[in-house]
mmCIF file of C-alpha atoms and ligand atoms in Angstrom:
data_model
loop_
_atom_site.group_PDB
_atom_site.id
_atom_site.type_symbol
_atom_site.label_atom_id
_atom_site.label_comp_id
_atom_site.label_asym_id
_atom_site.label_seq_id
_atom_site.Cartn_x
_atom_site.Cartn_y
_atom_site.Cartn_z
ATOM 1 C CA MET A 16 151.415 -36.925 112.680
ATOM 2 C CA LEU A 17 151.486 -36.291 116.464
ATOM 3 C CA LYS A 18 149.531 -33.325 117.714
ATOM 4 C CA LEU A 19 149.162 -31.887 121.195
ATOM 5 C CA VAL A 20 146.103 -29.683 121.141
ATOM 6 C CA ASN A 21 145.569 -27.251 123.991
ATOM 7 C CA ILE A 22 147.122 -29.620 126.521
ATOM 8 C CA THR A 23 146.891 -28.486 130.125
ATOM 9 C CA LYS A 24 148.110 -30.387 133.162
ATOM 10 C CA SER A 25 148.223 -29.268 136.777
ATOM 11 C CA PHE A 26 149.451 -31.072 139.843
ATOM 12 C CA ASN A 27 148.153 -30.537 143.313
ATOM 13 C CA LEU A 28 149.677 -32.551 146.098
ATOM 14 C CA THR A 29 147.750 -31.007 149.006
ATOM 15 C CA GLY A 30 144.261 -30.383 147.685
ATOM 16 C CA ASN A 31 144.576 -26.676 148.564
ATOM 17 C CA LYS A 32 143.841 -24.376 145.672
ATOM 18 C CA GLU A 33 146.917 -22.219 146.343
ATOM 19 C CA ASP A 34 149.159 -25.309 145.923
ATOM 20 C CA ASN A 35 148.018 -25.889 142.343
ATOM 21 C CA ARG A 36 151.054 -26.184 140.018
ATOM 22 C CA VAL A 37 150.449 -25.743 136.327
ATOM 23 C CA ALA A 38 152.976 -28.042 134.615
ATOM 24 C CA LEU A 39 151.623 -27.520 131.083
ATOM 25 C CA ASP A 40 149.600 -24.464 130.172
ATOM 26 C CA HIS A 41 147.548 -24.903 126.977
ATOM 27 C CA ILE A 42 150.382 -26.418 124.932
ATOM 28 C CA ASN A 43 149.955 -26.720 121.174
ATOM 29 C CA LEU A 44 152.522 -28.726 119.263
ATOM 30 C CA GLU A 45 152.533 -30.531 115.946
ATOM 31 C CA ILE A 46 155.287 -33.055 115.275
ATOM 32 C CA ASN A 47 155.713 -34.029 111.640
ATOM 33 C CA ASP A 48 156.545 -37.464 110.317
ATOM 34 C CA GLY A 49 160.323 -37.871 110.444
ATOM 35 C CA ASP A 50 160.951 -34.900 112.741
ATOM 36 C CA PHE A 51 163.850 -35.305 115.163
ATOM 37 C CA VAL A 52 163.008 -32.717 117.803
ATOM 38 C CA THR A 53 165.428 -31.795 120.566
ATOM 39 C CA VAL A 54 163.781 -30.296 123.657
ATOM 40 C CA ILE A 55 165.423 -27.966 126.161
ATOM 41 C CA GLY A 56 164.102 -25.906 129.076
ATOM 42 C CA SER A 57 164.805 -25.249 132.734
ATOM 43 C CA ASN A 58 164.028 -27.716 135.529
ATOM 44 C CA GLY A 59 160.316 -28.082 136.098
ATOM 45 C CA SER A 60 159.341 -26.396 132.818
ATOM 46 C CA GLY A 61 157.125 -29.290 131.697
ATOM 47 C CA LYS A 62 159.324 -31.365 129.393
ATOM 48 C CA THR A 63 158.894 -34.735 131.111
ATOM 49 C CA THR A 64 155.220 -34.044 131.769
ATOM 50 C CA SER A 65 154.734 -33.604 128.003
ATOM 51 C CA LEU A 66 156.234 -37.044 127.350
ATOM 52 C CA ASN A 67 154.112 -38.519 130.149
ATOM 53 C CA ILE A 68 150.990 -37.031 128.584
ATOM 54 C CA ILE A 69 151.973 -38.343 125.129
ATOM 55 C CA ALA A 70 152.718 -41.850 126.459
ATOM 56 C CA GLY A 71 149.580 -41.905 128.608
ATOM 57 C CA THR A 72 151.349 -42.054 131.981
ATOM 58 C CA PHE A 73 149.188 -39.058 132.968
ATOM 59 C CA MET A 74 145.881 -37.926 131.542
ATOM 60 C CA PRO A 75 145.706 -34.229 130.649
ATOM 61 C CA ASP A 76 143.212 -31.975 132.503
ATOM 62 C CA GLU A 77 142.279 -30.466 129.169
ATOM 63 C CA GLY A 78 143.150 -30.956 125.511
ATOM 64 C CA ASP A 79 143.622 -33.706 123.025
ATOM 65 C CA ILE A 80 146.475 -35.888 121.787
ATOM 66 C CA ILE A 81 146.124 -36.819 118.135
ATOM 67 C CA LEU A 82 148.167 -39.510 116.435
ATOM 68 C CA ASP A 83 147.730 -39.944 112.682
ATOM 69 C CA ASP A 84 144.469 -37.973 112.748
ATOM 70 C CA LYS A 85 142.964 -40.095 115.538
ATOM 71 C CA SER A 86 142.532 -39.025 119.131
ATOM 72 C CA ILE A 87 144.453 -41.246 121.543
ATOM 73 C CA THR A 88 143.647 -39.112 124.588
ATOM 74 C CA LYS A 89 141.405 -41.719 126.142
ATOM 75 C CA LEU A 90 143.723 -44.675 125.517
ATOM 76 C CA LYS A 91 145.503 -46.070 128.565
ATOM 77 C CA GLU A 92 149.299 -46.180 128.716
ATOM 78 C CA TYR A 93 149.500 -49.892 127.853
ATOM 79 C CA GLN A 94 147.154 -49.369 124.896
ATOM 80 C CA ARG A 95 149.523 -46.716 123.526
ATOM 81 C CA ALA A 96 152.698 -48.696 124.189
ATOM 82 C CA LYS A 97 152.755 -50.010 120.619
ATOM 83 C CA TYR A 98 153.031 -46.459 119.285
ATOM 84 C CA PHE A 99 155.811 -45.174 121.514
ATOM 85 C CA GLY A 100 159.327 -46.290 122.373
ATOM 86 C CA ARG A 101 160.701 -44.671 125.482
ATOM 87 C CA VAL A 102 164.114 -44.304 127.100
ATOM 88 C CA PHE A 103 164.457 -42.621 130.498
ATOM 89 C CA GLN A 104 167.367 -40.931 132.257
ATOM 90 C CA ASP A 105 167.778 -43.763 134.742
ATOM 91 C CA PRO A 106 169.532 -46.788 133.161
ATOM 92 C CA MET A 107 167.746 -48.997 135.720
ATOM 93 C CA LEU A 108 164.386 -48.245 134.112
ATOM 94 C CA GLY A 109 163.556 -49.742 130.758
ATOM 95 C CA THR A 110 165.363 -53.051 131.217
ATOM 96 C CA ALA A 111 164.797 -55.912 133.650
ATOM 97 C CA GLY A 112 168.046 -56.429 135.561
ATOM 98 C CA ASP A 113 167.327 -59.997 136.619
ATOM 99 C CA MET A 114 166.596 -61.112 133.056
ATOM 100 C CA SER A 115 169.241 -61.853 130.413
ATOM 101 C CA ILE A 116 169.958 -59.598 127.426
ATOM 102 C CA ILE A 117 168.191 -61.996 125.070
ATOM 103 C CA GLU A 118 165.141 -62.290 127.348
ATOM 104 C CA ASN A 119 164.866 -58.495 127.518
ATOM 105 C CA LEU A 120 165.082 -58.285 123.727
ATOM 106 C CA GLU A 121 162.462 -61.018 123.279
ATOM 107 C CA VAL A 122 160.050 -59.134 125.521
ATOM 108 C CA ALA A 123 160.754 -55.845 123.709
ATOM 109 C CA SER A 124 160.115 -57.382 120.306
ATOM 110 C CA LEU A 125 156.630 -58.365 121.487
ATOM 111 C CA ARG A 126 155.675 -54.821 122.472
ATOM 112 C CA GLY A 127 152.270 -53.890 121.211
ATOM 113 C CA GLN A 128 151.374 -57.381 120.059
ATOM 114 C CA THR A 129 148.413 -59.052 121.702
ATOM 115 C CA HIS A 130 149.218 -62.512 120.407
ATOM 116 C CA SER A 131 152.760 -63.716 120.217
ATOM 117 C CA PRO A 132 153.661 -64.730 116.644
ATOM 118 C CA ILE A 133 156.889 -66.235 117.905
ATOM 119 C CA LYS A 134 156.965 -69.981 117.722
ATOM 120 C CA TRP A 135 159.850 -71.921 119.180
ATOM 121 C CA GLY A 136 161.089 -72.627 115.662
ATOM 122 C CA PHE A 137 161.536 -68.918 114.958
ATOM 123 C CA LYS A 138 163.698 -68.357 117.977
ATOM 124 C CA LYS A 139 166.956 -69.001 116.146
ATOM 125 C CA SER A 140 166.407 -66.352 113.492
ATOM 126 C CA HIS A 141 165.336 -63.953 116.235
ATOM 127 C CA ARG A 142 168.593 -64.605 118.008
ATOM 128 C CA GLU A 143 170.560 -63.905 114.842
ATOM 129 C CA HIS A 144 168.644 -60.683 114.317
ATOM 130 C CA PHE A 145 169.419 -59.560 117.873
ATOM 131 C CA ILE A 146 173.103 -60.442 117.455
ATOM 132 C CA ASN A 147 173.303 -58.406 114.253
ATOM 133 C CA GLU A 148 171.589 -55.431 115.878
ATOM 134 C CA LEU A 149 173.857 -55.577 118.939
ATOM 135 C CA LYS A 150 176.985 -55.810 116.761
ATOM 136 C CA ARG A 151 176.167 -52.376 115.346
ATOM 137 C CA PHE A 152 176.528 -50.996 118.871
ATOM 138 C CA ASP A 153 180.153 -52.050 119.109
ATOM 139 C CA LEU A 154 179.863 -52.633 122.862
ATOM 140 C CA GLY A 155 180.545 -56.370 122.830
ATOM 141 C CA LEU A 156 176.994 -57.128 123.953
ATOM 142 C CA GLU A 157 176.453 -59.652 121.164
ATOM 143 C CA ASP A 158 178.751 -62.087 122.984
ATOM 144 C CA ARG A 159 176.873 -61.704 126.271
ATOM 145 C CA LEU A 160 173.317 -62.586 125.244
ATOM 146 C CA ASN A 161 172.739 -64.937 128.178
ATOM 147 C CA GLN A 162 174.146 -62.638 130.849
ATOM 148 C CA LYS A 163 171.830 -60.834 133.218
ATOM 149 C CA VAL A 164 171.285 -57.190 132.311
ATOM 150 C CA GLY A 165 171.997 -56.276 135.961
ATOM 151 C CA VAL A 166 175.732 -56.840 135.425
ATOM 152 C CA LEU A 167 175.974 -54.355 132.526
ATOM 153 C CA SER A 168 177.319 -50.816 132.915
ATOM 154 C CA GLY A 169 174.925 -47.853 132.745
ATOM 155 C CA GLY A 170 176.021 -47.039 129.192
ATOM 156 C CA GLN A 171 175.607 -50.612 127.992
ATOM 157 C CA ARG A 172 172.218 -50.726 129.653
ATOM 158 C CA GLN A 173 171.079 -47.475 127.992
ATOM 159 C CA ALA A 174 172.271 -48.737 124.608
ATOM 160 C CA LEU A 175 170.274 -51.923 125.152
ATOM 161 C CA THR A 176 167.200 -49.928 126.242
ATOM 162 C CA LEU A 177 167.539 -47.857 123.069
ATOM 163 C CA LEU A 178 167.586 -50.994 120.945
ATOM 164 C CA MET A 179 164.593 -52.378 122.863
ATOM 165 C CA ALA A 180 162.644 -49.144 122.437
ATOM 166 C CA THR A 181 163.179 -49.188 118.673
ATOM 167 C CA LEU A 182 162.995 -52.921 117.946
ATOM 168 C CA ALA A 183 159.283 -52.953 117.187
ATOM 169 C CA LYS A 184 159.472 -49.735 115.159
ATOM 170 C CA PRO A 185 157.598 -47.120 117.209
ATOM 171 C CA LYS A 186 155.602 -44.258 115.657
ATOM 172 C CA VAL A 187 157.464 -41.898 117.947
ATOM 173 C CA LEU A 188 160.634 -42.430 119.973
ATOM 174 C CA LEU A 189 160.580 -40.549 123.291
ATOM 175 C CA LEU A 190 163.975 -39.891 124.898
ATOM 176 C CA ASP A 191 164.079 -38.174 128.285
ATOM 177 C CA GLU A 192 167.660 -37.110 129.092
ATOM 178 C CA HIS A 193 168.675 -40.640 128.199
ATOM 179 C CA THR A 194 172.399 -39.893 128.335
ATOM 180 C CA ALA A 195 172.409 -37.622 131.406
ATOM 181 C CA ALA A 196 173.577 -40.360 133.791
ATOM 182 C CA LEU A 197 176.458 -41.472 131.552
ATOM 183 C CA ASP A 198 180.093 -40.333 131.459
ATOM 184 C CA PRO A 199 180.810 -37.893 128.578
ATOM 185 C CA LYS A 200 182.445 -40.482 126.331
ATOM 186 C CA THR A 201 179.716 -43.078 126.787
ATOM 187 C CA ALA A 202 177.030 -40.369 126.481
ATOM 188 C CA ASN A 203 178.473 -39.400 123.093
ATOM 189 C CA LYS A 204 178.569 -43.007 121.985
ATOM 190 C CA VAL A 205 174.911 -43.532 122.934
ATOM 191 C CA LEU A 206 173.965 -40.257 121.214
ATOM 192 C CA GLU A 207 175.757 -41.260 118.009
ATOM 193 C CA LEU A 208 173.959 -44.572 118.208
ATOM 194 C CA THR A 209 170.678 -42.756 118.729
ATOM 195 C CA GLU A 210 171.235 -40.655 115.629
ATOM 196 C CA ARG A 211 172.169 -43.698 113.585
ATOM 197 C CA ILE A 212 169.070 -45.660 114.602
ATOM 198 C CA VAL A 213 166.792 -42.629 114.140
ATOM 199 C CA THR A 214 168.225 -41.978 110.654
ATOM 200 C CA GLU A 215 168.307 -45.597 109.505
ATOM 201 C CA GLU A 216 164.815 -46.411 110.784
ATOM 202 C CA LYS A 217 163.483 -42.948 109.849
ATOM 203 C CA LEU A 218 162.047 -42.602 113.344
ATOM 204 C CA THR A 219 160.083 -39.578 114.455
ATOM 205 C CA THR A 220 161.866 -38.624 117.669
ATOM 206 C CA ILE A 221 161.527 -36.287 120.638
ATOM 207 C CA MET A 222 164.743 -35.984 122.662
ATOM 208 C CA ILE A 223 164.910 -33.996 125.896
ATOM 209 C CA THR A 224 168.379 -32.810 126.904
ATOM 210 C CA HIS A 225 170.016 -30.249 129.181
ATOM 211 C CA ASN A 226 173.073 -30.255 126.949
ATOM 212 C CA MET A 227 172.769 -27.262 124.596
ATOM 213 C CA LYS A 228 175.483 -28.530 122.275
ATOM 214 C CA ASP A 229 173.635 -31.819 121.818
ATOM 215 C CA ALA A 230 170.336 -29.992 121.367
ATOM 216 C CA LEU A 231 171.922 -28.028 118.507
ATOM 217 C CA LYS A 232 173.952 -30.865 117.024
ATOM 218 C CA TYR A 233 171.179 -33.426 116.745
ATOM 219 C CA GLY A 234 167.816 -33.274 115.040
ATOM 220 C CA ASN A 235 166.109 -30.964 112.556
ATOM 221 C CA ARG A 236 164.034 -29.032 115.045
ATOM 222 C CA LEU A 237 164.506 -27.513 118.503
ATOM 223 C CA ILE A 238 161.882 -26.649 121.082
ATOM 224 C CA MET A 239 162.325 -24.747 124.322
ATOM 225 C CA TYR A 240 159.970 -24.947 127.285
ATOM 226 C CA HIS A 241 159.541 -22.374 130.005
ATOM 227 C CA GLN A 242 157.066 -22.581 132.859
ATOM 228 C CA GLY A 243 154.660 -24.859 131.034
ATOM 229 C CA HIS A 244 154.824 -22.986 127.739
ATOM 230 C CA ILE A 245 156.707 -23.581 124.499
ATOM 231 C CA VAL A 246 158.727 -20.400 124.041
ATOM 232 C CA LEU A 247 160.831 -21.399 121.041
ATOM 233 C CA ASP A 248 160.218 -23.724 118.090
ATOM 234 C CA VAL A 249 162.785 -23.562 115.288
ATOM 235 C CA LYS A 250 163.642 -25.939 112.500
ATOM 236 C CA GLY A 251 165.921 -26.471 109.495
ATOM 237 C CA GLU A 252 168.141 -23.551 108.523
ATOM 238 C CA GLU A 253 166.932 -21.431 111.395
ATOM 239 C CA LYS A 254 167.962 -24.108 113.868
ATOM 240 C CA ALA A 255 171.276 -24.743 112.119
ATOM 241 C CA LYS A 256 172.192 -21.068 112.545
ATOM 242 C CA LEU A 257 171.607 -21.081 116.333
ATOM 243 C CA THR A 258 174.565 -21.102 118.730
ATOM 244 C CA VAL A 259 174.887 -22.097 122.391
ATOM 245 C CA GLU A 260 175.212 -18.367 123.165
ATOM 246 C CA ASP A 261 171.878 -17.684 121.429
ATOM 247 C CA LEU A 262 170.205 -20.360 123.553
ATOM 248 C CA LEU A 263 171.738 -19.060 126.789
ATOM 249 C CA LYS A 264 170.525 -15.564 125.923
ATOM 250 C CA LEU A 265 167.037 -16.922 125.286
ATOM 251 C CA PHE A 266 167.117 -18.640 128.685
ATOM 252 C CA ASP A 267 168.036 -15.297 130.246
ATOM 253 C CA ASP A 268 165.346 -13.427 128.314
ATOM 254 C CA VAL A 269 162.483 -15.755 129.316
ATOM 255 C CA SER A 270 163.646 -15.970 132.925
ATOM 256 C CA ILE A 271 163.245 -12.232 133.554
HETATM 257 N N1 LIG B 323 153.903 -36.748 139.399
HETATM 258 C C1 LIG B 323 153.958 -35.459 139.753
HETATM 259 N N2 LIG B 323 153.364 -35.017 140.896
HETATM 260 C C2 LIG B 323 153.401 -33.732 141.228
HETATM 261 N N3 LIG B 323 154.001 -32.776 140.516
HETATM 262 C C3 LIG B 323 154.608 -33.129 139.394
HETATM 263 C C4 LIG B 323 154.621 -34.493 138.934
HETATM 264 N N4 LIG B 323 155.291 -34.550 137.766
HETATM 265 C C5 LIG B 323 155.681 -33.294 137.503
HETATM 266 N N5 LIG B 323 155.282 -32.432 138.473
HETATM 267 C C6 LIG B 323 155.500 -30.981 138.489
HETATM 268 O O1 LIG B 323 155.229 -30.467 137.203
HETATM 269 C C7 LIG B 323 156.187 -29.457 136.853
HETATM 270 C C8 LIG B 323 156.872 -29.874 135.563
HETATM 271 O O2 LIG B 323 157.684 -31.004 135.830
HETATM 272 P P1 LIG B 323 158.456 -31.816 134.705
HETATM 273 O O3 LIG B 323 158.941 -33.065 135.332
HETATM 274 O O4 LIG B 323 157.623 -31.915 133.507
HETATM 275 O O5 LIG B 323 159.693 -30.836 134.411
HETATM 276 P P2 LIG B 323 160.936 -31.027 133.448
HETATM 277 O O6 LIG B 323 160.888 -29.913 132.474
HETATM 278 O O7 LIG B 323 160.992 -32.391 132.937
HETATM 279 O O8 LIG B 323 162.143 -30.732 134.466
HETATM 280 P P3 LIG B 323 163.568 -31.419 134.623
HETATM 281 O O9 LIG B 323 164.471 -30.709 133.654
HETATM 282 O O10 LIG B 323 163.952 -31.125 136.034
HETATM 283 O O11 LIG B 323 163.452 -32.874 134.347
HETATM 284 C C9 LIG B 323 157.107 -29.316 138.058
HETATM 285 O O12 LIG B 323 156.641 -28.261 138.855
HETATM 286 C C10 LIG B 323 156.956 -30.635 138.785
HETATM 287 O O13 LIG B 323 157.181 -30.501 140.143
HETATM 288 MG MG1 LIG B 324 162.279 -33.987 133.208
#
């Protein structure tokens, strides 16, 4: 359902030809409906750039992005926002700290809609829906709807961002090291929550992580980037058989 066809992206900060950095080198990738893909790869290998190209943050130099058989390459980031939910590494991104939890959720539920269908009379049921969703998180956020998001912990804020990113069911959920800034216990909690939401909502998901165990534990498919190329793409049984040692060996092999 999501296809990256021959995607190439270079960055050049100086304008000198010798400073050209190829971040993605003719990438081809087809994500199927319902895939939960974990993505690993060394620093600077092109993982985040891929998500930026998918979401429309950057335009590719070459290639096409196809969603449900239609090219979205020329659509601007805001025009694609209705298709993609996104959670970043930094808990400060994704939520507005000076707005309350309920205000953040209201804004998120409008994502991708040009005309607000929410009338004042519907607000109550909205509120109940939000409370029910937040209860599933088991973080006590349902009792703090009117508090500013700025007072929440990083983990609470990432959990809220995750809910906001999935509230208006996205075609693809894009997670970029979304638990990397959290302590191990909270990271696990947010990951479990991620899996639950992805499974319950049947969300097609791409999750970047530097944690090999998480990359193996979650999802049905695993992709590895190296220097702007996809060097591994395994799914199902083949993925289930992989071990952390296998992945470390692969890292060694491609780095030679
Ligand atoms: N906005 C930008 N301007 C200039 N160069 C960039 C920009 N974004 C990415 N790059 C370069 O593109 C390459 C790929 O970066 P990218 O952020 O995709 O890596 P990554 O795989 O996400 O790495 P990490 O694991 O460190 O997050 C790197 O060489 C990086 O410096
Ligand atoms: Mg990155």
